[in-house]
mmCIF file of C-alpha atoms and ligand atoms in Angstrom:
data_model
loop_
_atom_site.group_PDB
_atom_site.id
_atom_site.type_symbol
_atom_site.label_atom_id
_atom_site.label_comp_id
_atom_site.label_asym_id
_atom_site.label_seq_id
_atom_site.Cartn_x
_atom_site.Cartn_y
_atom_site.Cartn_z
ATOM 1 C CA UNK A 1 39.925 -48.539 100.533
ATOM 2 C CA UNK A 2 36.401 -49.513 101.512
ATOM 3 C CA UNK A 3 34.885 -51.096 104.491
ATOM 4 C CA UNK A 4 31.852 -52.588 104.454
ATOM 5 C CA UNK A 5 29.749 -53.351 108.022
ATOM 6 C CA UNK A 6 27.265 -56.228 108.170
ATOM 7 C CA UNK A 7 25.091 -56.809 110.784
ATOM 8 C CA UNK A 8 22.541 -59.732 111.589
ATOM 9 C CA UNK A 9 21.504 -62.414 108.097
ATOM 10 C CA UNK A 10 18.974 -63.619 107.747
ATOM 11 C CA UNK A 11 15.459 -63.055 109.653
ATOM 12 C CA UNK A 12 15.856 -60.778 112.670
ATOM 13 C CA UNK A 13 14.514 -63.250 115.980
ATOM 14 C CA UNK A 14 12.134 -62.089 117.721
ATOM 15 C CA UNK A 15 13.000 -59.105 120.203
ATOM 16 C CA UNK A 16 15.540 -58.011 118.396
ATOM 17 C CA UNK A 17 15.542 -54.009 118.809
ATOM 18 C CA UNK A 18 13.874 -51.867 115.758
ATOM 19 C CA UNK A 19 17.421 -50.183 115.080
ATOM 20 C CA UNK A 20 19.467 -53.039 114.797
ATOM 21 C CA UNK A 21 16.294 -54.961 112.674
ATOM 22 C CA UNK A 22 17.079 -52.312 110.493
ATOM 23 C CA UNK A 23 20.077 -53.834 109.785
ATOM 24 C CA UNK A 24 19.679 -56.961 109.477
ATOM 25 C CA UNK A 25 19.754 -58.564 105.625
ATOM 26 C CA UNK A 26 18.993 -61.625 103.917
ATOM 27 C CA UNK A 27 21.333 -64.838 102.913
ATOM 28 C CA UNK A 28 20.701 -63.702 99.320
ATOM 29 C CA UNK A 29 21.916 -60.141 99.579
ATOM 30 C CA UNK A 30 24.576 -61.245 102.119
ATOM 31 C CA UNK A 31 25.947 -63.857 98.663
ATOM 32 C CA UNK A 32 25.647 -61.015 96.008
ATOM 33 C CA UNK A 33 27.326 -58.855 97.965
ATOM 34 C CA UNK A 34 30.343 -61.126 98.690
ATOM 35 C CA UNK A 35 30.437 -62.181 94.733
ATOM 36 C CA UNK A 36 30.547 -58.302 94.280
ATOM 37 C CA UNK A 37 33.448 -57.867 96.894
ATOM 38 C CA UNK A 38 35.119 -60.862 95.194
ATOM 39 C CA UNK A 39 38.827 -60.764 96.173
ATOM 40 C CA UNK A 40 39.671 -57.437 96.091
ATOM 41 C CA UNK A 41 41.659 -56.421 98.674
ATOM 42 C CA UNK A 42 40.588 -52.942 98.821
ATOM 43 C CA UNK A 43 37.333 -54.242 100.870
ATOM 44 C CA UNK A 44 37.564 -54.881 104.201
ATOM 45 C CA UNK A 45 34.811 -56.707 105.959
ATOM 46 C CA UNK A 46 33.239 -56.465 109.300
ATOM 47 C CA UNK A 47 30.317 -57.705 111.288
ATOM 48 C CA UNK A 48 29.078 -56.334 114.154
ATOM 49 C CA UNK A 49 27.016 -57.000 117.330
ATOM 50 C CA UNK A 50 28.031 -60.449 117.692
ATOM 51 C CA UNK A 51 25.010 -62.215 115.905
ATOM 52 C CA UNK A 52 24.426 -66.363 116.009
ATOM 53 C CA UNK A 53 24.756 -65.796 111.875
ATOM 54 C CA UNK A 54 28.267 -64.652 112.100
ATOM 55 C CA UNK A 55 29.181 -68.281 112.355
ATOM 56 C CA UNK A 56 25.851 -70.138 111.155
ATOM 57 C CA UNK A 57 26.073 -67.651 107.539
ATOM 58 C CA UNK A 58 28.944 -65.272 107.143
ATOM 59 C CA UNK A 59 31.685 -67.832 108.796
ATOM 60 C CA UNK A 60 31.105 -70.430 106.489
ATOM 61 C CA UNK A 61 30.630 -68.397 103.577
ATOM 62 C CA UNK A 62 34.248 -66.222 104.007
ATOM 63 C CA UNK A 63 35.810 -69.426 104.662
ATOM 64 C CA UNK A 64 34.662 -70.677 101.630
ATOM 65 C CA UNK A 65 35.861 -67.708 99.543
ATOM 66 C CA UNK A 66 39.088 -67.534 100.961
ATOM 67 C CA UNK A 67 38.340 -64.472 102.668
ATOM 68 C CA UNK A 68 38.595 -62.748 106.624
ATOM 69 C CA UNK A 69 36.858 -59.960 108.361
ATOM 70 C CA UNK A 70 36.795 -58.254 111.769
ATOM 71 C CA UNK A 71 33.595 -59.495 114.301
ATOM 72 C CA UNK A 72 32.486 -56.416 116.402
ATOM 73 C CA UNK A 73 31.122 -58.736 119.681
ATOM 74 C CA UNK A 74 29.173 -57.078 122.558
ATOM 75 C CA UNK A 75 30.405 -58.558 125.707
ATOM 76 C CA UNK A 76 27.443 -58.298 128.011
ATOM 77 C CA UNK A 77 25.369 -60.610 125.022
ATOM 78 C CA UNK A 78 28.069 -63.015 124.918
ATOM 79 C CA UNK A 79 25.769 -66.671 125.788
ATOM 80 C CA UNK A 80 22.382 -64.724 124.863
ATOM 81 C CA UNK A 81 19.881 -66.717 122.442
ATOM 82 C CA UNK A 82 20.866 -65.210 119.205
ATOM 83 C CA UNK A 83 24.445 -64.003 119.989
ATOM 84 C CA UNK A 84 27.335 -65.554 120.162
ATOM 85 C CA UNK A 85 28.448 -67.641 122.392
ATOM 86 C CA UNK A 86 32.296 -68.064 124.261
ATOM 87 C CA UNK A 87 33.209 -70.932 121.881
ATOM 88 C CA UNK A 88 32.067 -69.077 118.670
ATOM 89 C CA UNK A 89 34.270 -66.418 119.551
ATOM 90 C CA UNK A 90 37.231 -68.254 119.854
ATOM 91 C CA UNK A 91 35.941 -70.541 116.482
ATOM 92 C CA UNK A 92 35.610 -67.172 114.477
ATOM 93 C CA UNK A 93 39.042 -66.154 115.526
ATOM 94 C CA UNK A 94 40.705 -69.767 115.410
ATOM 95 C CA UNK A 95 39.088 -69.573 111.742
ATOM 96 C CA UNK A 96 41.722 -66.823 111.643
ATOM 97 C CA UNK A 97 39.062 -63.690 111.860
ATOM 98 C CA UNK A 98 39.641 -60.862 114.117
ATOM 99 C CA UNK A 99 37.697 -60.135 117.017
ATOM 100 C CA UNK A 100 37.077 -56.814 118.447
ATOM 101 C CA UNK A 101 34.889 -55.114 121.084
ATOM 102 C CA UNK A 102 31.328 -53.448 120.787
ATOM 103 C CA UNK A 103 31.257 -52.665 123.872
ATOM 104 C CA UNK A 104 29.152 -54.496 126.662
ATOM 105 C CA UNK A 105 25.792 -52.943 126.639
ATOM 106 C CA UNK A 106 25.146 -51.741 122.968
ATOM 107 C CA UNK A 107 24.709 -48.442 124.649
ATOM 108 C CA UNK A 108 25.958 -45.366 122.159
ATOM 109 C CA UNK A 109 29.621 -44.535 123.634
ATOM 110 C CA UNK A 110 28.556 -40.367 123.643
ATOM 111 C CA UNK A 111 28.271 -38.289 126.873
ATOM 112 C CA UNK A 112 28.811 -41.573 128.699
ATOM 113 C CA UNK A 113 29.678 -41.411 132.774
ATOM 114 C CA UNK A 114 32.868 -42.346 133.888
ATOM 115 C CA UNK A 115 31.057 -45.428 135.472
ATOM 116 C CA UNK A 116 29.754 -46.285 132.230
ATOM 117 C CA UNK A 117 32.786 -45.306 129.979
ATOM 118 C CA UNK A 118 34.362 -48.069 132.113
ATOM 119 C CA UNK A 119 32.508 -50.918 131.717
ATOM 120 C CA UNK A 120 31.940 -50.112 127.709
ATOM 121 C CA UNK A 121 35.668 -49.936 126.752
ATOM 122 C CA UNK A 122 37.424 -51.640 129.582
ATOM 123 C CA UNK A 123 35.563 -54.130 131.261
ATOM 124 C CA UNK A 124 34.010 -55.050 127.637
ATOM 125 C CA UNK A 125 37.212 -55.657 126.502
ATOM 126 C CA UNK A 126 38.939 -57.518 129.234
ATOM 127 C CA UNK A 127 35.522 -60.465 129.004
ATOM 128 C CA UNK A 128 36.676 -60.647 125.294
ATOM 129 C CA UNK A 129 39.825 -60.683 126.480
ATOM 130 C CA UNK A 130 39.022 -63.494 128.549
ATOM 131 C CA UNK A 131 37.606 -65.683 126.085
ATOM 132 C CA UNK A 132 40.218 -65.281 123.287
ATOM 133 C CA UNK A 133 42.991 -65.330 125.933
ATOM 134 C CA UNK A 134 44.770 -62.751 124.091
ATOM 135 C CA UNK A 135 44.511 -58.709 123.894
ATOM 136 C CA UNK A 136 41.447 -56.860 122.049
ATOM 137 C CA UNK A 137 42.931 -54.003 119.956
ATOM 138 C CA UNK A 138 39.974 -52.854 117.555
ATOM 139 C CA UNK A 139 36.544 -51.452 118.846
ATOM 140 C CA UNK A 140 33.941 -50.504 116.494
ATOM 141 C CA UNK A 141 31.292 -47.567 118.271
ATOM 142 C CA UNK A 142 28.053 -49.084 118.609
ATOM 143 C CA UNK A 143 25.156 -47.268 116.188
ATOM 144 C CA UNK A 144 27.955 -45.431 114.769
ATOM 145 C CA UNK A 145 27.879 -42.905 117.293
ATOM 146 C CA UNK A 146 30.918 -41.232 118.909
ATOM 147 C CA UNK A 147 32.092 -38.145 120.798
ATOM 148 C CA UNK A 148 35.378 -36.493 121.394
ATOM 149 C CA UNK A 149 35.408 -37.661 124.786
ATOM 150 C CA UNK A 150 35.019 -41.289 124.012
ATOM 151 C CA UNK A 151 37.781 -41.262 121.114
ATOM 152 C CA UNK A 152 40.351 -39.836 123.520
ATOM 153 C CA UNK A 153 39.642 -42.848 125.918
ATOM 154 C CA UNK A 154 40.097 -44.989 123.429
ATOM 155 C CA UNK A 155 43.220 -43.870 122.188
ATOM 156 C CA UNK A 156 44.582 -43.704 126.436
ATOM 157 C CA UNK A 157 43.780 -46.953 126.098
ATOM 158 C CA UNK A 158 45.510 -48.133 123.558
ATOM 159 C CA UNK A 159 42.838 -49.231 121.074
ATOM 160 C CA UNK A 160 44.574 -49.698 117.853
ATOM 161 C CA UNK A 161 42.029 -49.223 115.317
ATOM 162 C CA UNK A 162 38.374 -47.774 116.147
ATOM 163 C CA UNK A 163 36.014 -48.329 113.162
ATOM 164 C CA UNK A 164 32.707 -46.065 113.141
ATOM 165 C CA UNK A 165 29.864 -46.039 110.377
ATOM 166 C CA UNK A 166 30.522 -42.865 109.038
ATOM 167 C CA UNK A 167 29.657 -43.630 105.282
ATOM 168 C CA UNK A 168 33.151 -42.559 103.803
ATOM 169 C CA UNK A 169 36.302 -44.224 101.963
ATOM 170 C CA UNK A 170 39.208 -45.329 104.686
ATOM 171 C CA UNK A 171 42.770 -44.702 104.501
ATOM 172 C CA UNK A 172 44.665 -47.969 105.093
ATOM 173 C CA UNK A 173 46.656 -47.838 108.594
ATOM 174 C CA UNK A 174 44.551 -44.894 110.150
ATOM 175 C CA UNK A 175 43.547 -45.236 113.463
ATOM 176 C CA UNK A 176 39.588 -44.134 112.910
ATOM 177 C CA UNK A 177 38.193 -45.730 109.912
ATOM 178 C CA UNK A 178 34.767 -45.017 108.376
ATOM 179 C CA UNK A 179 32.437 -47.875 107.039
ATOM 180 C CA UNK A 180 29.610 -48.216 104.760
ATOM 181 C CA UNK A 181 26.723 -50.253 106.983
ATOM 182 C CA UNK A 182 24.756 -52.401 104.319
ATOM 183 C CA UNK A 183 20.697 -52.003 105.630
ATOM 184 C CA UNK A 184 17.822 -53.787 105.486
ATOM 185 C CA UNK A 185 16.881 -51.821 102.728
ATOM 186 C CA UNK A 186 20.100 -51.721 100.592
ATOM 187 C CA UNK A 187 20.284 -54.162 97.223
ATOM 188 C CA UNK A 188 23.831 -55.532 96.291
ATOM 189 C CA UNK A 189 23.005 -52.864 93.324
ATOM 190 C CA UNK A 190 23.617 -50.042 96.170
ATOM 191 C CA UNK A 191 26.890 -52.111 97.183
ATOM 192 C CA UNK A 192 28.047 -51.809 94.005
ATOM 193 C CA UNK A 193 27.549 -47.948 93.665
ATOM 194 C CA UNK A 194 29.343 -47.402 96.832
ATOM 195 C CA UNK A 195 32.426 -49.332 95.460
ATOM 196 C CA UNK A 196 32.677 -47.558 92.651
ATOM 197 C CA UNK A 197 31.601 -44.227 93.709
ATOM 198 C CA UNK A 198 32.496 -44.415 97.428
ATOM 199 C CA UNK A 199 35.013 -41.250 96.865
ATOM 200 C CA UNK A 200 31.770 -38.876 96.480
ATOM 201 C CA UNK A 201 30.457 -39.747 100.190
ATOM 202 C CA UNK A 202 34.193 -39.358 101.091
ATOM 203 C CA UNK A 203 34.336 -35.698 99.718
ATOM 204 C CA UNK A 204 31.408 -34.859 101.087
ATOM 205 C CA UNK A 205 32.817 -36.014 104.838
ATOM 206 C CA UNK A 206 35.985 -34.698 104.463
ATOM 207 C CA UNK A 207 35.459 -31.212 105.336
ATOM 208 C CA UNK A 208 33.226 -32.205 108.556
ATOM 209 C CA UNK A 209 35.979 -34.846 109.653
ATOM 210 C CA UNK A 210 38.675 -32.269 109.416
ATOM 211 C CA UNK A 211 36.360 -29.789 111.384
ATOM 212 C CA UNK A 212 36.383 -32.647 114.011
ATOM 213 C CA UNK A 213 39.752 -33.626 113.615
ATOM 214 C CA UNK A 214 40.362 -29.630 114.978
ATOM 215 C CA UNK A 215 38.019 -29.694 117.717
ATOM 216 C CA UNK A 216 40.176 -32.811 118.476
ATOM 217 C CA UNK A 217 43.090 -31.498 119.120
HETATM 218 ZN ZN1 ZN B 301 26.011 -52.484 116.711
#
């Protein structure tokens, strides 16, 4: 299976960061993709950083093609101009999406203090937590980016499912999953060659993820 990661639709507001601009992609793209995607149930879907145009474009959209995908929200921009607010969260998952954490600061979850790795995966998760009034299970790593340290506190605490954007196919039911991140700069043509030809990237990961798998255990 494939996953596929959006981000922000549309125009990027103002102040949004250069790296997550970099991300962000227009309605028209957003559509072709989706048509591309169609029903197949081998492609998951997932949105992250908590974006107004999860509800104002992508909600409305999946709803209308029958379709659901996991929300990635950053806790500490819940309310923000731009993000999502308490009531979209629990819309998106009353619309019977899943909701997961990204953390609270959008802060990349390496080398982080004990202080910090904290408030990231625990106090994150407990304001979601909050708002949905039921548990968080899934986390995906903000900017992709991971360490050994951080994956074995997420496991201890019972995450069920971490996604990261490491550009490989996913095996259904594992607890890591990679994701393809659609970028500014991607057409619904590149889309298209990573759903049929997705397995290359994956051989090309494979040997690294074992080698990290190891180092794992
Ligand atoms: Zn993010």
């Amino acid at each position: 299976m494939i996953n596929l990661c959006f981000h922000g639709i549309g125009t990027a507001p103002y102040g949004v960061p250069a790296e997550e601009a970099a991300y962000w992609i227009d309605a028209d793209t957003f559509h072709r993709v989706l048509d591309l995607v169609g029903e197949r149930s081998d492609v998951q879907l997932s949105f992250d950083d908590g974006n107004a145009s999860d509800v104002e474009v992508a909600l409305p959209e999946l709803t209308a093609r029958g379709r659901t995908a996991d929300f990635f929200v950053i806790a500490g921009r819940l309310g923000n101009p731009g993000s999502l607010s308490a009531d979209d969260v629990r819309g998106l998952h009353g619309a019977g999406m899943s909701v997961g954490s990204h953390g609270m600061h959008h802060r990349v979850w390496r080398r982080l203090s004990p202080a910090e790795q904290y408030e990231e995966l625990v106090v994150a998760r407990r304001r979601l937590e909050e708002v949905l009034g039921q548990p968080v299970r899934m986390a995906a790593c903000p900017l992709g980016r991971y360490d050994r340290a951080t994956l074995t506190a997420l496991r201890r605490l019972r995450y069920d499912l971490v996604y990261t954007s490491d550009r490989a196919l996913a095996r259904p039911g594992t607890w890591r999953q990679a994701r393809f991140s659609v970028r500014a700069h991607d057409t619904a043509d590149d889309v298209r060659a990573w759903l049929r030809h997705g397995d290359r990237y994956a051989a090309r990961l494979a040997d690294s993820a074992r080698t990290f798998v190891k180092g794992l255990r």
